[in-house]
Coordinates of C-alpha atoms in Angstrom, one line a residue:
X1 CA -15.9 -13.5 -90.7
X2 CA -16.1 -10.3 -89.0
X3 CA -12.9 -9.0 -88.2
X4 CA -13.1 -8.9 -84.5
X5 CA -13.8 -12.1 -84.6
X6 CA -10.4 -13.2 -86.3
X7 CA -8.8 -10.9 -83.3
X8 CA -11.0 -12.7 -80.4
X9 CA -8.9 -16.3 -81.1
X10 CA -5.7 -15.7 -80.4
X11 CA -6.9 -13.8 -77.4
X12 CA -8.4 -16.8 -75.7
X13 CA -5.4 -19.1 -75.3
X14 CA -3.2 -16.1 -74.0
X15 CA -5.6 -15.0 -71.1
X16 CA -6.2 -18.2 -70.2
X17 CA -2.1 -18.5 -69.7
X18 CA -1.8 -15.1 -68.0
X19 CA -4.9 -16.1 -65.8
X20 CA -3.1 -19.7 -64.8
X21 CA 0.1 -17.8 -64.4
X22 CA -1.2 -15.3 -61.8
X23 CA -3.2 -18.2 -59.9
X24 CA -0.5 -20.3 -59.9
X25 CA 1.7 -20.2 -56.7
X26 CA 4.9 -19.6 -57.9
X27 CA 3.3 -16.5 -60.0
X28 CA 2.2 -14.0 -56.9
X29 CA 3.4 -10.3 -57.0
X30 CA 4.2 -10.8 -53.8
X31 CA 7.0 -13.4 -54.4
X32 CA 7.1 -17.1 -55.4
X33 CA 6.4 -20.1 -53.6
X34 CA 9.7 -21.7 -52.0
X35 CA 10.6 -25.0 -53.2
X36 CA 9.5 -28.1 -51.4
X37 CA 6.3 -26.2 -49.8
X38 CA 2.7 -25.9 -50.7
X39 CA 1.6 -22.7 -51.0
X40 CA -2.0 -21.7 -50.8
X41 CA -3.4 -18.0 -50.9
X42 CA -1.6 -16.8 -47.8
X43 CA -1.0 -20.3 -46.3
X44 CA 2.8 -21.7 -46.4
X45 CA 3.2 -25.3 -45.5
X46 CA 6.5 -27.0 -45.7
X47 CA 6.1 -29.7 -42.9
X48 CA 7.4 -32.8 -43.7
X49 CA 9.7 -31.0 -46.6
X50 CA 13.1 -32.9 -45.1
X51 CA 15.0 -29.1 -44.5
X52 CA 17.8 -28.2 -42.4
X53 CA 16.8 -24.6 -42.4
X54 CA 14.1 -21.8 -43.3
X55 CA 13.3 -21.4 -47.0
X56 CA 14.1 -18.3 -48.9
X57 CA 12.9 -15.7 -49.8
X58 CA 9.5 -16.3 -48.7
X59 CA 6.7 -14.4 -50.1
X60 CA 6.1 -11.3 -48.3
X61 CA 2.3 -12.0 -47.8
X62 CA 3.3 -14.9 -45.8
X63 CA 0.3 -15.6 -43.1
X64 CA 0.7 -18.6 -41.8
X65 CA 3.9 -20.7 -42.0
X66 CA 4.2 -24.5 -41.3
X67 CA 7.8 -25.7 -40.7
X68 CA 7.1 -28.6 -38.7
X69 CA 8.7 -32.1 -38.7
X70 CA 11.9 -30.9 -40.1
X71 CA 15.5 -31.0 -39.4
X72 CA 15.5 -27.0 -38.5
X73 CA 18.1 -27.1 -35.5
X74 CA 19.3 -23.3 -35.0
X75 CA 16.8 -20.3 -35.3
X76 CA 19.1 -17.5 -36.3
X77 CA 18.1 -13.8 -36.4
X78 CA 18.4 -13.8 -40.4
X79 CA 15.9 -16.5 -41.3
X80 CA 13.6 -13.6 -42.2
X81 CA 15.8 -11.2 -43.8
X82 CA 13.0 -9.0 -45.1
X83 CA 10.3 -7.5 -42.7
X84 CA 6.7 -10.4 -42.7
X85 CA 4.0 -8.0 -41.6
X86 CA 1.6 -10.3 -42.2
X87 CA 2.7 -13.1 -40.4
X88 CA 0.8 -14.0 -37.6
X89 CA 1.4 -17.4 -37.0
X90 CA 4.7 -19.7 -37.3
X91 CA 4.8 -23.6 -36.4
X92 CA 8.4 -25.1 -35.9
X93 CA 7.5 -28.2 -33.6
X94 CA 9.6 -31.3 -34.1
X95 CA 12.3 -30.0 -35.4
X96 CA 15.4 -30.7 -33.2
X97 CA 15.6 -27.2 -32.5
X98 CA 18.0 -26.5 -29.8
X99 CA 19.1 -23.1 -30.1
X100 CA 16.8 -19.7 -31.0
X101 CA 18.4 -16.3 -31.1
X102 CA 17.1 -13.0 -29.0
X103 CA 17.0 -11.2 -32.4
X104 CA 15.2 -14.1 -33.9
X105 CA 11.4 -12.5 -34.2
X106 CA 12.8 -8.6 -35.2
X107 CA 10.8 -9.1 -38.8
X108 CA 7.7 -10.9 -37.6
X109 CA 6.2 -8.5 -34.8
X110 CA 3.1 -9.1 -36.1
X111 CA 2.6 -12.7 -34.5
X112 CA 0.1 -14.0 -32.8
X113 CA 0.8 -17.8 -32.6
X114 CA 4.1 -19.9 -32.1
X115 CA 4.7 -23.3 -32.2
X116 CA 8.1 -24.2 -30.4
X117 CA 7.3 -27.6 -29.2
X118 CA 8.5 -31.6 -29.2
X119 CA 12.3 -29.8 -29.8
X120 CA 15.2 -29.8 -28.1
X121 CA 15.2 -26.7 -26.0
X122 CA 16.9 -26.3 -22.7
X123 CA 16.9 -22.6 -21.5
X124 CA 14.7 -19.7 -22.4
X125 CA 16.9 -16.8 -22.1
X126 CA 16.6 -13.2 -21.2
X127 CA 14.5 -11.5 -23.3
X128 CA 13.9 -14.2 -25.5
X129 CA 10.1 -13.2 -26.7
X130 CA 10.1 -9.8 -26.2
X131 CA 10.1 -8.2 -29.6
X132 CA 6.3 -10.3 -30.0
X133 CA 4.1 -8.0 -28.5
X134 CA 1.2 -8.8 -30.4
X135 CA 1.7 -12.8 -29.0
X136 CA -1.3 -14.5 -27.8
X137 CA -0.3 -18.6 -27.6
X138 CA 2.8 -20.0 -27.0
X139 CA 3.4 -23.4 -26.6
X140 CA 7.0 -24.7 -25.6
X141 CA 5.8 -28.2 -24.4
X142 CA 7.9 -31.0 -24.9
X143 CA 11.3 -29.7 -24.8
X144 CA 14.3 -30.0 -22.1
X145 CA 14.0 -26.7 -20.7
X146 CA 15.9 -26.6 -17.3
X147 CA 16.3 -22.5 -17.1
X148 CA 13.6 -19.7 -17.1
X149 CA 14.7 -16.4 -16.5
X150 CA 12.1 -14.2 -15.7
X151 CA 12.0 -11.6 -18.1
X152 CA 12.0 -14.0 -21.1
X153 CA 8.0 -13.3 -21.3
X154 CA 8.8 -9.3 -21.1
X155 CA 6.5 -7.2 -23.1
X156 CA 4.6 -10.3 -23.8
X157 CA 1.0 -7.9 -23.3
X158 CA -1.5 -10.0 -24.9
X159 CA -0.4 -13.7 -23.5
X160 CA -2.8 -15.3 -23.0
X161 CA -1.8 -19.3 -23.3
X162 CA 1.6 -20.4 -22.2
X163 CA 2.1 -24.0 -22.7
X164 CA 5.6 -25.1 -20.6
X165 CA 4.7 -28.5 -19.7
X166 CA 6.8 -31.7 -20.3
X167 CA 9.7 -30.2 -19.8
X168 CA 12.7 -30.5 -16.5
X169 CA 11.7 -26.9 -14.8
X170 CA 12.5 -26.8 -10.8
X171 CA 11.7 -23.2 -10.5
X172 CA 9.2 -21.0 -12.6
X173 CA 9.2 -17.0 -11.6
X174 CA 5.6 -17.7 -10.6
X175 CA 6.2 -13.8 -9.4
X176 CA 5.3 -13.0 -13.0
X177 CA 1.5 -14.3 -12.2
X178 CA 1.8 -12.3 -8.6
X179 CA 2.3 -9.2 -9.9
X180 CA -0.4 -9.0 -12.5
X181 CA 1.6 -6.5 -14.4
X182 CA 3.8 -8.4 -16.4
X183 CA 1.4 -10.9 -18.1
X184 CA -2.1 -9.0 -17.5
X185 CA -4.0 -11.0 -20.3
X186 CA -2.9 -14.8 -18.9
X187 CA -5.5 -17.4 -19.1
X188 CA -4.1 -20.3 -19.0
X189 CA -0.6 -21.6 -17.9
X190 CA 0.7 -25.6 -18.0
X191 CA 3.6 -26.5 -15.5
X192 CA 2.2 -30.0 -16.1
X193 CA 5.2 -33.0 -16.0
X194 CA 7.8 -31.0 -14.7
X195 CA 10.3 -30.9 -11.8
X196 CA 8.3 -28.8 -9.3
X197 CA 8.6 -29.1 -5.5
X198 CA 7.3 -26.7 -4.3
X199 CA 4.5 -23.9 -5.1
X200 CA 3.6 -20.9 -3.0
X201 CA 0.1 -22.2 -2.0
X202 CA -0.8 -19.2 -0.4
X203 CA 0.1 -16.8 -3.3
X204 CA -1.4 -18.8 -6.2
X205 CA -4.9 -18.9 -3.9
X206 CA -4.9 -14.8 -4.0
X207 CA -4.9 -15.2 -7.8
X208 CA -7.8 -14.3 -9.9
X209 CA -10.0 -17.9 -10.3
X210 CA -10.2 -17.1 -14.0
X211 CA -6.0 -18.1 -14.2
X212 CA -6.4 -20.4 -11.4
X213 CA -8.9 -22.7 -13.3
X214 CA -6.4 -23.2 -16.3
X215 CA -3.2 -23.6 -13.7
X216 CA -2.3 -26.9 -14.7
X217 CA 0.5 -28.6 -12.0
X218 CA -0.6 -32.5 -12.2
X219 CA 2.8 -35.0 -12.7
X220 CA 5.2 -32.8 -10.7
X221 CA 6.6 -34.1 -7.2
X222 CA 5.1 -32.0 -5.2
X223 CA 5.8 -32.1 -1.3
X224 CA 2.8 -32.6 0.6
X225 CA 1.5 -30.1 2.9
X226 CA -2.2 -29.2 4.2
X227 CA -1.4 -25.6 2.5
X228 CA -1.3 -26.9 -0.7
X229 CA -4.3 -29.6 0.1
X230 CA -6.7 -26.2 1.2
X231 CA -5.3 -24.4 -2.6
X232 CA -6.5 -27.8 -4.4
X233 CA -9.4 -28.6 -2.3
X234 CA -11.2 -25.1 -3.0
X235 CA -10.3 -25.7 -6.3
X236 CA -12.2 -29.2 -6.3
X237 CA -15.4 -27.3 -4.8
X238 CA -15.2 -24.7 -7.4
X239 CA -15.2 -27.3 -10.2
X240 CA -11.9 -25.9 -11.5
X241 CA -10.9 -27.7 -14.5
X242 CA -7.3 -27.7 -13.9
X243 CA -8.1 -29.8 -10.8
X244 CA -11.6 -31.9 -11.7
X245 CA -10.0 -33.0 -14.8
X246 CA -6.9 -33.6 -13.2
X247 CA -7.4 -34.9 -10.0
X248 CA -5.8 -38.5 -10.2
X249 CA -3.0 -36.9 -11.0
X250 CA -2.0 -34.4 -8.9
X251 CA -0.3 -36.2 -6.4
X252 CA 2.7 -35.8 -4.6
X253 CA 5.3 -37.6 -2.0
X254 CA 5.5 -37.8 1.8
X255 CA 8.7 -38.0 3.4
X256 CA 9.9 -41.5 3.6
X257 CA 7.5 -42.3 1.3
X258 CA 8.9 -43.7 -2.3
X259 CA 5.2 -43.7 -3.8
X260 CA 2.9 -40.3 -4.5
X261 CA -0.3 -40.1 -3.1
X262 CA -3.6 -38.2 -4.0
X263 CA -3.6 -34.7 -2.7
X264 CA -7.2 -34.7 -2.2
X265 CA -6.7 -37.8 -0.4
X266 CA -4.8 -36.2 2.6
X267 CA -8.1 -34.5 4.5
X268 CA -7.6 -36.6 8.2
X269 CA -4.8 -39.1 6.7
X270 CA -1.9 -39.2 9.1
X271 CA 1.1 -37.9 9.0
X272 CA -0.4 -34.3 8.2
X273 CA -4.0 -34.9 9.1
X274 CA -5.4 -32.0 6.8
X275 CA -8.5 -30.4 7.9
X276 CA -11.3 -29.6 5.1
X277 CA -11.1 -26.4 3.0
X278 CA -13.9 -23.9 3.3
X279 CA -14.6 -21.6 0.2
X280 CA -13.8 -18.3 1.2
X281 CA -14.0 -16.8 5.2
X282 CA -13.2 -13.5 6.2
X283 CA -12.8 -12.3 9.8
X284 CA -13.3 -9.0 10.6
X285 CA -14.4 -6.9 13.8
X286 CA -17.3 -4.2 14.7
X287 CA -16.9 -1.1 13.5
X288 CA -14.4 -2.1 10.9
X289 CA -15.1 -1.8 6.7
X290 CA -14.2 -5.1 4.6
X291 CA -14.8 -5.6 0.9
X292 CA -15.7 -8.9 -0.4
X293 CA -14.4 -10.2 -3.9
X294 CA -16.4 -11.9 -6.1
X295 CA -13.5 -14.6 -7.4
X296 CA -15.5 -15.5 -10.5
X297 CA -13.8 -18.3 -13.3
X298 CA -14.9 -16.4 -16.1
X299 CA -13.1 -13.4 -17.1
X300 CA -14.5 -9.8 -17.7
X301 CA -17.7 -10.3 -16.6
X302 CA -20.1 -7.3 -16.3
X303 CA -23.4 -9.0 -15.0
X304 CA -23.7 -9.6 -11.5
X305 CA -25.4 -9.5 -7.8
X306 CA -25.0 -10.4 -4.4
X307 CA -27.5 -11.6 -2.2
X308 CA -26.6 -10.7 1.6
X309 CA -27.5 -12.9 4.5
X310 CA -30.3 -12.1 5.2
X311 CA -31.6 -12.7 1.7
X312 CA -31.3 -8.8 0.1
X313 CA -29.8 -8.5 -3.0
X314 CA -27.8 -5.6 -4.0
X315 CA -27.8 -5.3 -7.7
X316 CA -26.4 -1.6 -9.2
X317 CA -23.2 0.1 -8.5
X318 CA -23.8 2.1 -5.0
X319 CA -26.3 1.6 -2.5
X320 CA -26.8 2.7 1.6
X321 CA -24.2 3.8 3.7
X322 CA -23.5 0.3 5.1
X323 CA -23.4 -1.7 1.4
X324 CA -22.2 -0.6 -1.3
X325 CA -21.1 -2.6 -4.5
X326 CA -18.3 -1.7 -6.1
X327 CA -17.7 -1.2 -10.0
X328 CA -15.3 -4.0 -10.1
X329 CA -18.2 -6.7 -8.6
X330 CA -16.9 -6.5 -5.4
X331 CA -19.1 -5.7 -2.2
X332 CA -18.4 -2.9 0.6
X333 CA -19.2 -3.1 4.3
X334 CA -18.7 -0.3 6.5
X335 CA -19.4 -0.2 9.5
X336 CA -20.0 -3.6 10.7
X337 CA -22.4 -4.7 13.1
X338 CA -23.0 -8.5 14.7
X339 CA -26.1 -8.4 12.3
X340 CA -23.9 -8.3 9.0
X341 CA -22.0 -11.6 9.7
X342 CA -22.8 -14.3 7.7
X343 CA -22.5 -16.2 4.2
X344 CA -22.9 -13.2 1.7
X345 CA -23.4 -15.0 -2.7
X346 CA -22.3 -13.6 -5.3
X347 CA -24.5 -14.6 -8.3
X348 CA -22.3 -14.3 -12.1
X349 CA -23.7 -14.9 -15.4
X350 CA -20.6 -16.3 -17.1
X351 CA -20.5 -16.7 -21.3
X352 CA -21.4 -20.3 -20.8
X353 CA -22.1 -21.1 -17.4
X354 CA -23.5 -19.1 -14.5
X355 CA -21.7 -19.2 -10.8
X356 CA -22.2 -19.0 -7.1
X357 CA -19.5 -17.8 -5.3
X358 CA -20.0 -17.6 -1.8
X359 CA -18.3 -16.0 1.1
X360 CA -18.4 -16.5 4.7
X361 CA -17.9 -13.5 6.5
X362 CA -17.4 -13.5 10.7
X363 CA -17.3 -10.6 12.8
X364 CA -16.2 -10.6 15.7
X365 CA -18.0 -8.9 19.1
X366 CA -15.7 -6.5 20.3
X367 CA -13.3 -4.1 18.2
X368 CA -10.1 -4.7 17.3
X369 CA -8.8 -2.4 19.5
X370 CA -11.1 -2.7 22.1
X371 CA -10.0 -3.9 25.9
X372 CA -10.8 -7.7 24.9
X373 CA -7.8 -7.3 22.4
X374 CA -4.8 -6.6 24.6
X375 CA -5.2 -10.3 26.2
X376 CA -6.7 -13.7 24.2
X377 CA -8.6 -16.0 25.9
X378 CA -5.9 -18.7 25.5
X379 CA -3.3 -16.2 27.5
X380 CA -6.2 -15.0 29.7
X381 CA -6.2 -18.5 30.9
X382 CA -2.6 -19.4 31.4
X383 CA -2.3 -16.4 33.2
X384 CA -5.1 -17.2 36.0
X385 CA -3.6 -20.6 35.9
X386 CA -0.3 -19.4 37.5
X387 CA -1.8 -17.2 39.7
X388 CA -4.0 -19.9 41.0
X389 CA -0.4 -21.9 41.9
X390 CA 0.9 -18.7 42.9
X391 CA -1.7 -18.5 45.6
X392 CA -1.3 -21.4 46.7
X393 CA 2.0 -21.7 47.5
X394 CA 1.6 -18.6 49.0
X395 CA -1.1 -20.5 51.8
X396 CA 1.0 -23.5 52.2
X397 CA 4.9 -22.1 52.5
X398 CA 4.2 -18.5 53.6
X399 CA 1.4 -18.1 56.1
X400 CA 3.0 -16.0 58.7
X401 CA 1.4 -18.1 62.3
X402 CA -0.4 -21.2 60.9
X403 CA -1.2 -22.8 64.5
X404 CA -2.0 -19.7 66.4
X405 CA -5.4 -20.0 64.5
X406 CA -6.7 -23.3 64.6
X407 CA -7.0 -24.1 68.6
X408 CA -8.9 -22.7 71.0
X409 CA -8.8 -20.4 73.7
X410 CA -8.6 -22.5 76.3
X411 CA -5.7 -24.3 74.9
X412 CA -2.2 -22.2 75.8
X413 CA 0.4 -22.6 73.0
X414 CA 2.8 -25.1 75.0
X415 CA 6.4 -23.8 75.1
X416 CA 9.3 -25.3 73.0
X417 CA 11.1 -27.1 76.4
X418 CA 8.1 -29.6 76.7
X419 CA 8.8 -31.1 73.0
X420 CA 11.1 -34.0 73.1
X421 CA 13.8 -32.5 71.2
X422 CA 14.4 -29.9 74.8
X423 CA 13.7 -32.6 77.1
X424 CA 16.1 -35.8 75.4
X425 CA 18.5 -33.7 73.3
X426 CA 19.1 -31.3 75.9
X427 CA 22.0 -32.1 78.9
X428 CA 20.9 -29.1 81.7
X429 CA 17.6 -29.8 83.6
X430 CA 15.2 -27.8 82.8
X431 CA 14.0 -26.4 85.9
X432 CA 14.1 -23.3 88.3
X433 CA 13.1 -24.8 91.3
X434 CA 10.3 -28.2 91.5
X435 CA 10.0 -31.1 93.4
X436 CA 10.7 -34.8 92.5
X437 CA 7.7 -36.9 92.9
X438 CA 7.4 -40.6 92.9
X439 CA 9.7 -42.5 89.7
X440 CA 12.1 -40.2 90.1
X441 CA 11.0 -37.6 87.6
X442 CA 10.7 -34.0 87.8
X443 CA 8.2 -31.2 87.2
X444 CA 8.4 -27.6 86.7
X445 CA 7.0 -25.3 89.7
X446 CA 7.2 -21.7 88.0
X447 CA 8.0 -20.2 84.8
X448 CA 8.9 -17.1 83.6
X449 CA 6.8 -15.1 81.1
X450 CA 8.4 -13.1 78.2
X451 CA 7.9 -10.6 75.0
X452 CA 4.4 -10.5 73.2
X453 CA 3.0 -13.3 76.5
X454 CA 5.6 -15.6 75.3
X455 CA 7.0 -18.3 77.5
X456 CA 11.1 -17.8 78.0
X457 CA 13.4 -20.5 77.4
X458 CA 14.1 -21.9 80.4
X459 CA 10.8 -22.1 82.0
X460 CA 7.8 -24.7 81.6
X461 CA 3.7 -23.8 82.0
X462 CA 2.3 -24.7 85.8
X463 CA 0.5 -27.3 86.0
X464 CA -3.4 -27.4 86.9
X465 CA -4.7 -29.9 89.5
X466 CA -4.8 -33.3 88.3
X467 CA -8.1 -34.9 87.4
X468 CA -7.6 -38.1 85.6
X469 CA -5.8 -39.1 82.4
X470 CA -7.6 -36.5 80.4
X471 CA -7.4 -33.4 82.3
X472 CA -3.3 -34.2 82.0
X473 CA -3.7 -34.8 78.6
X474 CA -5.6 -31.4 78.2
X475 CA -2.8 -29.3 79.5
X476 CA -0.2 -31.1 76.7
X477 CA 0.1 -29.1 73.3
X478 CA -1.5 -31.0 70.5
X479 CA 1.1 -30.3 67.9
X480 CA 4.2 -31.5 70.6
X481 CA 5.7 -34.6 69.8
X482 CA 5.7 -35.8 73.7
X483 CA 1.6 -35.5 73.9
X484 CA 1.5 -38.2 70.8
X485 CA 4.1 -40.8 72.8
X486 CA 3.2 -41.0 76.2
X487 CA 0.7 -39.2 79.3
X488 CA 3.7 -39.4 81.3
X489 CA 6.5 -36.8 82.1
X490 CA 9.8 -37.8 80.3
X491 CA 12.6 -39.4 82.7
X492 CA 15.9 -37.7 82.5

């Protein structure tokens, strides 16, 4: 043989072994494979692996590590002792775990995914996540969290799934959504099967439509109200999935009621009697500037145009000096006129579906702080009403001389001794001199004129040659209570 060939044998067999031995996965440079785990490239699963805590040392290449379905119950800060910087994923679910330390993710800043559900988990402390800066999913589902103090998500920059549902939560700091600061990046949010009440209808309707289509609130014993009706009832019209997919089971409970209702089934149903939601108006007045929004579902989207009512699209950033699209999608109006009101679409080409959003815009004929302002027609009219009554009572009680204008001139006002209060109640004749005729009664000869052409007390009107039962009836005074009894002169 040639002599390399006598050295090429014993060569074979031993980089065959040193080939197996850096394959295997107990062989890396990185570190060896823990026991009771499968280990494969980067990959680290040790689910099912009957352990009461994290194995160590675990290789420092470390990717992706499955600890799920074990008996792991207390996440200390020293279960990594050694910086992971590749880890970007860690999977503890059903585990028992009931208690996880503030210092617990120091060595894995690097992750992207974690996997705390189906555990035992009650409160989610201050703080808790925010050495993960890098997180993007969290899910936390299935657990007995009670407690959620608002800065547990701090620093959490890139969230962009947070899974909290199935758990006993009464209050989420739903503030962290409001502010838009705190989780900028959230997409999608599950309060699903919880304790909630109460939301803040109104503030969860000014959120973006991209977050409100993955709000998920079904299974919660929500009170009913028509504000929380309009939020789901827009959502319905938009096609939102958290509310198509869910609709049988959002409900919630009327007072005295023991079993929850549909919430979409409240429009006209008594007690609340919920009117139907419109999509999106806006009410604004001449003169003023409004901006529409274009409340797409789909995130970050650059390609768009609005079509105004009277069917001109605007499609570039800019325009004329009344409309003028702005370079976040939304549309300017300045200067209104009556002209510009109307139902304005916005037309968006998602990355899988286009949309129509529409928005109704009224303006009103006068400004806003115009004449027509300082009164509203509903105090406009409640005003005249009691002026109207005012009025009136004014005629009936406090007309100086009511009588003095409704006989004629050839009727003299009779004086006050002819009405049968003077002539009964009254014990002094009431005469200055007369003669008795026949039936022993009396009449007045002269009488005495006073102030202004006014009789005087004691003196009665003469009276004009008699000419038959009318001609003495024409000399009584119609309002007197004697002219409506008798023709005849009162016996005293």
């Amino acid at each position: 043989r040639h002599p390399c060939m006598a050295m090429r044998v014993p060569m074979g067999p031993l980089s065959l072994l040193l080939v197996l031995f850096l394959l295997s996965p107990r062989g890396s440079a990185g570190g060896s494979c823990p026991l009771r785990c499968v280990c494969a490239s980067n990959l680290l699963s040790c689910s099912q692996a009957n352990l009461s805590a994290v194995p160590a040392p675990l290789p420092r290449f470390t990717a992706v590590l499955d600890l799920s379905h074990n008996n792991v119950t207390r996440l200390r800060a020293d279960w990594a002792p050694a910086r992971l910087p590749h880890l970007h994923a860690l999977l503890l679910s059903h585990n028992g775990l009931a208690f996880v330390s503030t210092e617990a993710f120091t060595n894995v800043p690097r992750l992207r995914h974690l996997d705390l559900s189906s555990n035992r988990l009650r409160t989610l402390d201050e703080n808790l996540f925010s050495d993960l800066g890098e997180l993007e999913v969290l899910l936390l589902y299935n657990n007995e969290i009670t407690t959620v103090d608002r800065t547990a998500f701090e620093n959490l920059g890139r969230l962009r799934k947070l899974y909290l549902g199935q758990n006993r939560i009464a209050r989420f700091p739903l503030e962290l959504l409001r502010e838009g600061t705190r989780l900028p990046q959230l997409a999608l949010l599950d309060l699903s099967a919880n304790r909630l009440r109460a939301v803040p209808a109104g503030e969860l309707q000014a959120l973006p439509a991209w977050l409100r289509d993955r709000l998920y609130l079904h299974n919660n014993p929500l009170a009913c109200d028509c504000p929380l009706f309009q939020l789901l009832a827009r959502g319905h019209r938009r096609r939102l999935s958290a509310v198509v997919d869910f609709q049988d089971e959002l409900r919630c409970v009327l007072p005295g009621t023991p079993t929850p209702i549909r919430i979409l089934a409240l429009a006209g149903r008594q007690p609340l009697n919920c009117s139907e939601a419109r999509e999106a108006v806006l009410e604004a007045y001449l003169g003023d500037s409004v901006t529409l929004g274009c409340d797409s579902r789909w995130q970050g989207v650059r390609s768009r145009h609005w079509v105004t009512p009277g069917g001109e699209r605007v499609l570039g950033e800019g325009g004329n000096d009344s409309v003028v699209l702005l370079a976040n999608g939304s549309l300017q109006l300045r200067a209104l006129r009556p002209e510009d009101a109307g139902t304005y679409a916005c037309w968006v080409a998602g990355p899988l579906l286009n949309e129509t959003v529409y928005v109704e815009l009224l303006v009103h004929n006068f400004t806003l702080h115009g004449p027509h302002d300082t009164l509203n027609t509903a105090y406009t009219t409640l005003v005249g009403c009691i002026l109207s009554v005012v009025l009136v009572l004014i005629y009936l009680y406090l007309t100086p001389c009511r009588c003095c204008c409704c006989r004629g001139t050839e009727k003299p006002p009779a004086p006050r001794d002819d009405s049968i209060n003077s002539s009964v109640l009254s014990t002094t004749p009431n005469h200055a001199g007369g003669t008795r005729e026949s039936g022993g009664s009396r009449v007045a000869s002269s009488a005495g004129t006073g102030q202004n052409g006014k009789f005087k007390g004691g003196g009665t009107p003469p009276m004009p040659p008699r000419q038959g039962p009318k001609a003495q009836r024409k000399v009584s005074d119609p309002d007197s209570v004697s002219s409506v009894f008798s023709d005849t002169p009162i016996v005293v």
